[in-house]
Amino acid sequence: MMQTVGIALLGVGTIGSAVLRTIAAEREALAQRTGFALEVRWGLARHPERVVQAGLPEWAATTSIDPILEDPTVAVVVEAMGGEEPAATYLKRALTAGKHVVTANKEALSKHFAELVDTARRHQRALLFEASVGAGIPLMASLRQLLMVNRIYRIRGIVNGTTNYILTVMAEEGMPYQEALREAQRLGYAEPDPTADVEGYDAAYKLSILASLAAGRHIRPDYVERRGITTVTPDQILDARARGGAMKLIAQAELFDGSWHLSVQPVFVPGSDLLAHVRLNLNAIELTGDRVGTVVLYGPGAGPAPTASALIADTIDAVRFGAALLPTLELPA
Ligand code: HSE
C-alpha cells in the first residue's frame, strides 16, 4: 500500500533545489520502487521568494522553523542549508519535535555529532547523513555494514570534490587557480564560502564524521591536523604530474598505539597509488578493517545531483528504518 511521506526542506540553494527537481522528476518511479509517495510540504529559506523560484507553491514557503515543527503531517526534515548555525539548532529541535532528520551538513554534524545522535536516540527518530560525506557514494551504508563485523582502524582518501577538481584542472590543463575555483563554483561543487574547501575545513569535517563512526565516539574536527591547498604552487602540481603522480588533498585517520591520528593535507601521491588517478569532483575513500581488509569506495563526491540522490534515498530509509540505523556513539563524559 502506498504511504505518503510529508517532507520539510530546509534550504533551497544549489542542493535543496536539486532535491526538489529530483523528487518532481522521479516521484512516480520512487513510489513504484519504494511504496512511498514523497510530498514536500515546506521549504525554509531566508528569502521566501527563493522557495517559490525553486518550484514550491507560495503556501509552502517559510522563513521560520516553527510551523514545520508544529505540522503533524511532516515526517522527515531534510536539511540542505549548510553551516553550523542555525542548522544544528534546527536539527536538534526537529528531532525533539519527533521528526526524522536527514542532512547533508558535515559542519553541523561533525561539531555536534554526539549530541545529535543522543537526541535522535532519546526521541527514537532517524538521523541519516549519507550525503554529508562523499555525496553520491554509499559510504555510510557501507561503513554501517563493515562496522558490524570489523574494527575499522584506517581511513584514507580524497573527500573534497572542489579541491580535487582544482588540482586536476591545474595539472591537466594548466588552468590558473582562480579560474579553476570559479569553475568548481559554477558546477555547484564548492561551499558558499570556498575557504571551507580550499583550506581543508570541509575535508576535516568529513574525516571527523568517518573517524567518529569508526572509533564509536565523537572525534571533533578541531582534532584534525589540517592544511589546505592554498600553499601548493602551480610548479609543484605540474612537477608531480611530470613524475607520473599527482598532488592530492589527502584525508587520513589512523588508529595506532591506541589513539586516533587525523590529518588533512596536500601531498604528492605516486602514480602507483589508486588515489593519484581520482580526477575532478570524484572522491575515493579507502576503509581498512581487521576482517575485510581494504575496501575502496569511489564516485562523485560533490555536485547537486549526486547529493540529492543520497538525501532522497536517506529520506526513504528514515521512514523505513527510523532509529534502527543510528550509529553507536559513546557520549563524552
Ligand atoms: N564543497 C564540497 C566538496 C561539497 O567540494 O566536496 C560536497 O560535500
Coordinates of C-alpha atoms and ligand atoms in Angstrom, one line a residue:
M1 CA 0.0 0.0 0.0
M2 CA 1.3 3.5 -0.9
Q3 CA 2.3 5.7 2.1
T4 CA 2.6 9.4 1.7
V5 CA 5.6 11.0 3.4
G6 CA 5.5 14.7 4.3
I7 CA 8.8 16.4 3.9
A8 CA 10.1 19.8 5.0
L9 CA 13.1 21.0 3.1
L10 CA 15.5 23.4 5.0
G11 CA 17.4 25.4 2.4
V12 CA 16.6 25.8 -1.3
G13 CA 20.0 26.7 -2.6
T14 CA 22.0 24.5 -5.1
I15 CA 21.4 21.3 -3.2
G16 CA 17.9 21.9 -2.0
S17 CA 16.7 22.9 -5.5
A18 CA 18.3 19.7 -6.8
V19 CA 16.3 17.7 -4.2
L20 CA 13.1 19.3 -5.4
R21 CA 13.9 18.7 -9.1
T22 CA 14.7 15.1 -8.4
I23 CA 11.6 14.4 -6.4
A24 CA 9.5 16.1 -9.1
A25 CA 11.1 14.1 -11.9
E26 CA 11.2 10.7 -10.0
R27 CA 8.0 10.9 -7.9
E28 CA 6.2 8.0 -9.7
A29 CA 9.3 5.9 -10.1
L30 CA 10.2 6.4 -6.5
A31 CA 6.7 5.5 -5.4
Q32 CA 6.7 2.3 -7.5
R33 CA 10.1 1.2 -6.3
T34 CA 9.7 2.0 -2.6
G35 CA 6.0 2.3 -1.9
F36 CA 6.4 5.8 -0.5
A37 CA 5.0 9.0 -2.2
L38 CA 7.2 11.9 -1.2
E39 CA 5.3 15.2 -0.7
V40 CA 7.3 18.4 0.0
R41 CA 5.1 20.4 2.4
W42 CA 7.5 23.2 3.4
G43 CA 10.6 24.9 2.0
L44 CA 12.5 27.0 4.5
A45 CA 14.7 29.9 3.3
R46 CA 15.8 33.3 4.5
H47 CA 14.0 34.8 1.5
P48 CA 10.6 33.2 0.8
E49 CA 10.7 34.1 -2.9
R50 CA 13.6 31.7 -3.3
V51 CA 11.3 28.8 -2.3
V52 CA 8.8 29.8 -5.0
Q53 CA 11.6 30.2 -7.5
A54 CA 12.7 26.6 -6.6
G55 CA 9.3 25.4 -7.7
L56 CA 7.3 25.1 -4.5
P57 CA 3.9 26.9 -4.1
E58 CA 3.8 30.1 -2.1
W59 CA 1.9 28.5 0.8
A60 CA 4.9 26.1 1.3
A61 CA 7.4 29.0 1.9
T62 CA 8.5 29.8 5.4
T63 CA 11.3 31.7 7.0
S64 CA 10.7 30.1 10.4
I65 CA 11.2 26.5 11.5
D66 CA 8.2 26.8 13.9
P67 CA 5.3 25.9 11.5
I68 CA 7.4 22.9 10.3
L69 CA 7.8 21.6 13.8
E70 CA 4.1 22.1 14.6
D71 CA 2.9 20.4 11.4
P72 CA 1.9 16.8 12.2
T73 CA 2.0 15.9 8.5
V74 CA 5.8 16.4 8.3
A75 CA 7.5 13.1 9.0
V76 CA 11.0 14.0 7.7
V77 CA 13.1 17.2 7.9
V78 CA 15.6 17.3 5.1
E79 CA 18.4 19.8 5.7
A80 CA 20.4 21.3 2.9
M81 CA 21.2 24.7 4.3
G82 CA 24.8 24.0 5.4
G83 CA 26.8 25.9 8.0
E84 CA 26.9 25.2 11.8
E85 CA 24.1 27.6 12.9
P86 CA 21.2 27.8 12.8
A87 CA 21.3 24.4 11.2
A88 CA 22.5 22.5 14.3
T89 CA 19.8 24.0 16.4
Y90 CA 17.1 23.3 13.8
L91 CA 18.2 19.6 13.6
K92 CA 18.0 19.2 17.4
R93 CA 14.6 20.9 17.5
A94 CA 13.3 18.8 14.7
L95 CA 14.4 15.5 16.4
T96 CA 12.9 16.7 19.7
A97 CA 9.6 17.5 17.9
G98 CA 9.5 13.9 16.7
K99 CA 10.7 14.4 13.1
H100 CA 13.2 12.1 11.4
V101 CA 16.2 14.1 10.2
V102 CA 18.2 13.7 7.0
T103 CA 21.1 16.0 6.5
A104 CA 24.0 16.9 4.1
N105 CA 25.5 19.2 6.7
K106 CA 29.0 17.9 7.5
E107 CA 29.9 21.0 9.6
A108 CA 26.9 20.9 11.9
L109 CA 27.2 17.1 12.2
S110 CA 30.9 17.0 12.8
K111 CA 30.7 19.7 15.5
H112 CA 27.5 18.3 17.2
F113 CA 27.6 14.6 16.4
A114 CA 27.3 13.0 19.8
E115 CA 24.6 15.4 20.9
L116 CA 22.5 14.9 17.7
V117 CA 22.8 11.1 17.9
D118 CA 21.8 11.2 21.5
T119 CA 18.8 13.5 20.8
A120 CA 17.7 11.1 18.0
R121 CA 18.1 8.1 20.3
R122 CA 16.1 9.7 23.1
H123 CA 13.3 10.6 20.7
Q124 CA 13.6 7.3 18.7
R125 CA 13.9 9.1 15.4
A126 CA 16.2 8.6 12.4
L127 CA 19.3 10.7 11.9
L128 CA 20.7 9.9 8.5
F129 CA 23.6 11.7 6.8
E130 CA 24.8 9.7 3.7
A131 CA 25.0 13.0 1.7
S132 CA 27.4 14.6 4.2
V133 CA 30.5 12.7 3.1
G134 CA 31.2 11.6 -0.5
A135 CA 27.8 12.9 -1.8
G136 CA 26.5 10.2 -4.1
I137 CA 28.9 7.4 -2.8
P138 CA 27.0 5.0 -0.5
L139 CA 29.7 5.4 2.1
M140 CA 27.6 5.5 5.3
A141 CA 25.7 2.4 4.2
S142 CA 29.0 0.6 3.5
L143 CA 30.5 1.7 6.8
R144 CA 27.4 0.6 8.7
Q145 CA 27.8 -2.8 7.2
L146 CA 31.5 -3.1 7.7
L147 CA 31.4 -1.9 11.3
M148 CA 29.1 -4.7 12.3
V149 CA 31.9 -7.2 12.0
N150 CA 35.1 -5.2 11.7
R151 CA 37.2 -2.8 13.7
I152 CA 38.0 -0.1 11.1
Y153 CA 41.4 1.2 12.0
R154 CA 42.4 3.2 9.0
I155 CA 40.5 5.6 6.7
R156 CA 42.3 7.3 3.9
G157 CA 41.0 9.2 0.9
I158 CA 40.0 12.2 -1.2
V159 CA 36.9 13.6 0.4
N160 CA 36.6 17.1 -1.1
G161 CA 35.4 17.5 -4.7
T162 CA 36.2 21.2 -5.1
T163 CA 39.9 20.9 -4.3
N164 CA 40.3 17.7 -6.3
Y165 CA 38.7 19.5 -9.3
I166 CA 41.0 22.4 -8.9
L167 CA 44.2 20.3 -8.5
T168 CA 43.1 18.2 -11.6
V169 CA 42.5 21.0 -14.0
M170 CA 45.6 22.9 -12.8
A171 CA 47.6 19.7 -13.5
E172 CA 46.0 18.6 -16.7
E173 CA 45.0 21.9 -18.4
G174 CA 47.4 24.3 -16.7
M175 CA 44.4 26.3 -15.6
P176 CA 45.2 29.1 -13.2
Y177 CA 44.0 28.5 -9.6
Q178 CA 41.3 31.3 -9.5
E179 CA 39.8 30.2 -12.8
A180 CA 39.7 26.6 -11.6
L181 CA 37.9 27.6 -8.4
R182 CA 35.4 29.7 -10.3
E183 CA 34.6 26.7 -12.5
A184 CA 34.2 24.5 -9.4
Q185 CA 31.7 27.0 -8.1
R186 CA 29.9 27.2 -11.4
L187 CA 29.5 23.4 -11.3
G188 CA 28.0 23.5 -7.8
Y189 CA 30.8 21.7 -6.1
A190 CA 32.1 24.5 -3.8
E191 CA 30.8 25.6 -0.5
P192 CA 29.1 29.1 -0.3
D193 CA 32.4 30.3 1.2
P194 CA 35.0 28.3 -0.7
T195 CA 37.5 28.9 2.1
A196 CA 36.0 25.8 3.7
D197 CA 37.1 23.8 0.7
V198 CA 40.5 25.2 -0.1
E199 CA 41.7 25.5 3.5
G200 CA 40.7 21.9 4.2
Y201 CA 37.9 22.6 6.7
D202 CA 35.3 20.7 4.7
A203 CA 37.6 17.6 4.4
A204 CA 38.3 17.9 8.2
Y205 CA 34.6 17.8 9.0
K206 CA 34.1 14.8 6.8
L207 CA 37.1 13.0 8.2
S208 CA 35.8 13.7 11.7
I209 CA 32.5 12.1 10.9
L210 CA 34.1 9.0 9.4
A211 CA 36.6 8.6 12.2
S212 CA 33.9 9.1 14.8
L213 CA 31.9 6.3 13.3
A214 CA 34.9 4.0 13.2
A215 CA 36.0 4.9 16.7
G216 CA 32.5 4.7 18.2
R217 CA 32.9 8.1 19.9
H218 CA 32.8 11.7 18.8
I219 CA 36.1 12.9 17.4
R220 CA 35.8 16.7 16.9
P221 CA 37.0 18.4 13.7
D222 CA 39.4 20.7 15.6
Y223 CA 41.3 17.5 16.5
V224 CA 42.3 17.1 12.8
E225 CA 45.7 18.4 11.8
R226 CA 44.8 20.5 8.8
R227 CA 46.4 22.2 5.8
G228 CA 44.6 23.3 2.7
I229 CA 45.7 23.6 -1.0
T230 CA 46.4 27.3 -0.9
T231 CA 50.1 26.7 -0.2
V232 CA 50.5 24.4 -3.2
T233 CA 52.2 26.1 -6.1
P234 CA 51.4 25.5 -9.8
D235 CA 55.0 24.3 -10.2
Q236 CA 54.5 21.6 -7.5
I237 CA 51.3 20.5 -9.3
L238 CA 53.0 20.3 -12.7
D239 CA 56.1 18.7 -11.3
A240 CA 54.0 16.0 -9.6
R241 CA 52.4 15.2 -13.0
A242 CA 55.7 15.1 -14.7
R243 CA 56.8 12.5 -12.1
G244 CA 53.8 10.3 -13.0
G245 CA 51.9 11.2 -9.9
A246 CA 49.7 14.0 -8.6
M247 CA 49.3 16.5 -5.7
K248 CA 46.2 15.5 -3.8
L249 CA 44.4 16.7 -0.7
I250 CA 44.6 13.5 1.4
A251 CA 42.4 13.0 4.5
Q252 CA 43.7 10.3 6.8
A253 CA 42.6 8.8 10.1
E254 CA 44.6 6.0 11.7
L255 CA 44.5 4.2 14.9
F256 CA 47.9 3.4 16.3
D257 CA 49.1 2.8 19.9
G258 CA 45.5 3.1 21.0
S259 CA 45.0 6.7 19.7
W260 CA 43.4 8.1 16.6
H261 CA 45.5 10.4 14.5
L262 CA 43.7 12.5 11.9
S263 CA 45.1 14.8 9.2
V264 CA 44.1 16.6 6.1
Q265 CA 47.0 17.8 3.9
P266 CA 48.2 18.2 0.3
V267 CA 50.7 15.5 -0.5
F268 CA 52.5 14.0 -3.5
V269 CA 50.8 10.8 -4.4
P270 CA 52.8 8.4 -6.7
G271 CA 51.2 7.0 -9.9
S272 CA 51.3 3.5 -8.3
D273 CA 48.6 4.7 -5.8
L274 CA 45.0 4.5 -6.8
L275 CA 44.3 7.9 -5.3
A276 CA 46.6 9.6 -7.8
H277 CA 44.1 8.7 -10.5
V278 CA 41.0 10.1 -8.9
R279 CA 40.1 13.1 -11.1
L280 CA 37.8 16.2 -11.0
N281 CA 34.9 16.1 -8.5
L282 CA 35.4 12.4 -7.8
N283 CA 36.2 11.1 -4.3
A284 CA 37.7 7.9 -3.3
I285 CA 37.8 6.5 0.3
E286 CA 39.8 3.5 1.5
L287 CA 38.4 1.8 4.6
T288 CA 40.7 -0.8 6.3
G289 CA 39.2 -3.2 8.7
D290 CA 40.7 -6.1 10.6
R291 CA 38.5 -8.7 8.9
V292 CA 37.6 -7.3 5.5
G293 CA 41.0 -5.8 4.6
T294 CA 40.9 -2.6 2.5
V295 CA 37.8 -1.6 0.7
V296 CA 37.8 1.4 -1.7
L297 CA 34.6 3.4 -2.4
Y298 CA 34.8 5.7 -5.5
G299 CA 32.4 8.0 -7.1
P300 CA 31.1 11.6 -7.4
G301 CA 31.8 13.4 -4.1
A302 CA 30.3 16.7 -4.9
G303 CA 27.6 18.2 -7.0
P304 CA 23.8 18.8 -6.8
A305 CA 22.5 15.6 -8.5
P306 CA 24.6 13.1 -6.5
T307 CA 24.0 14.9 -3.2
A308 CA 20.2 15.0 -3.9
S309 CA 20.3 11.2 -4.7
A310 CA 21.8 10.5 -1.3
L311 CA 19.3 12.8 0.5
I312 CA 16.3 11.3 -1.1
A313 CA 17.4 7.7 -0.5
D314 CA 18.0 8.6 3.2
T315 CA 14.5 10.1 3.4
I316 CA 13.0 6.8 2.4
D317 CA 15.3 4.9 4.8
A318 CA 14.4 7.3 7.6
V319 CA 10.7 6.3 7.2
R320 CA 11.6 2.6 6.7
F321 CA 14.0 2.1 9.5
G322 CA 13.6 5.0 11.9
A323 CA 16.1 4.9 14.8
A324 CA 17.3 1.4 13.9
L325 CA 20.1 2.9 11.7
L326 CA 21.5 5.2 14.4
P327 CA 25.3 4.8 14.9
T328 CA 26.7 3.7 18.2
L329 CA 28.4 6.8 19.5
E330 CA 29.7 6.9 23.1
L331 CA 28.7 10.2 24.8
P332 CA 31.5 12.3 26.1
A333 CA 31.8 12.1 29.9
Ligands
HSE1 N1 32.2 21.5 -1.2 C1 32.1 20.1 -1.0 C2 33.1 19.4 -1.9 C3 30.7 19.6 -1.4 O1 33.7 20.1 -2.7 O2 33.4 18.3 -1.7 C4 30.4 18.2 -1.1 O3 30.4 17.9 0.2

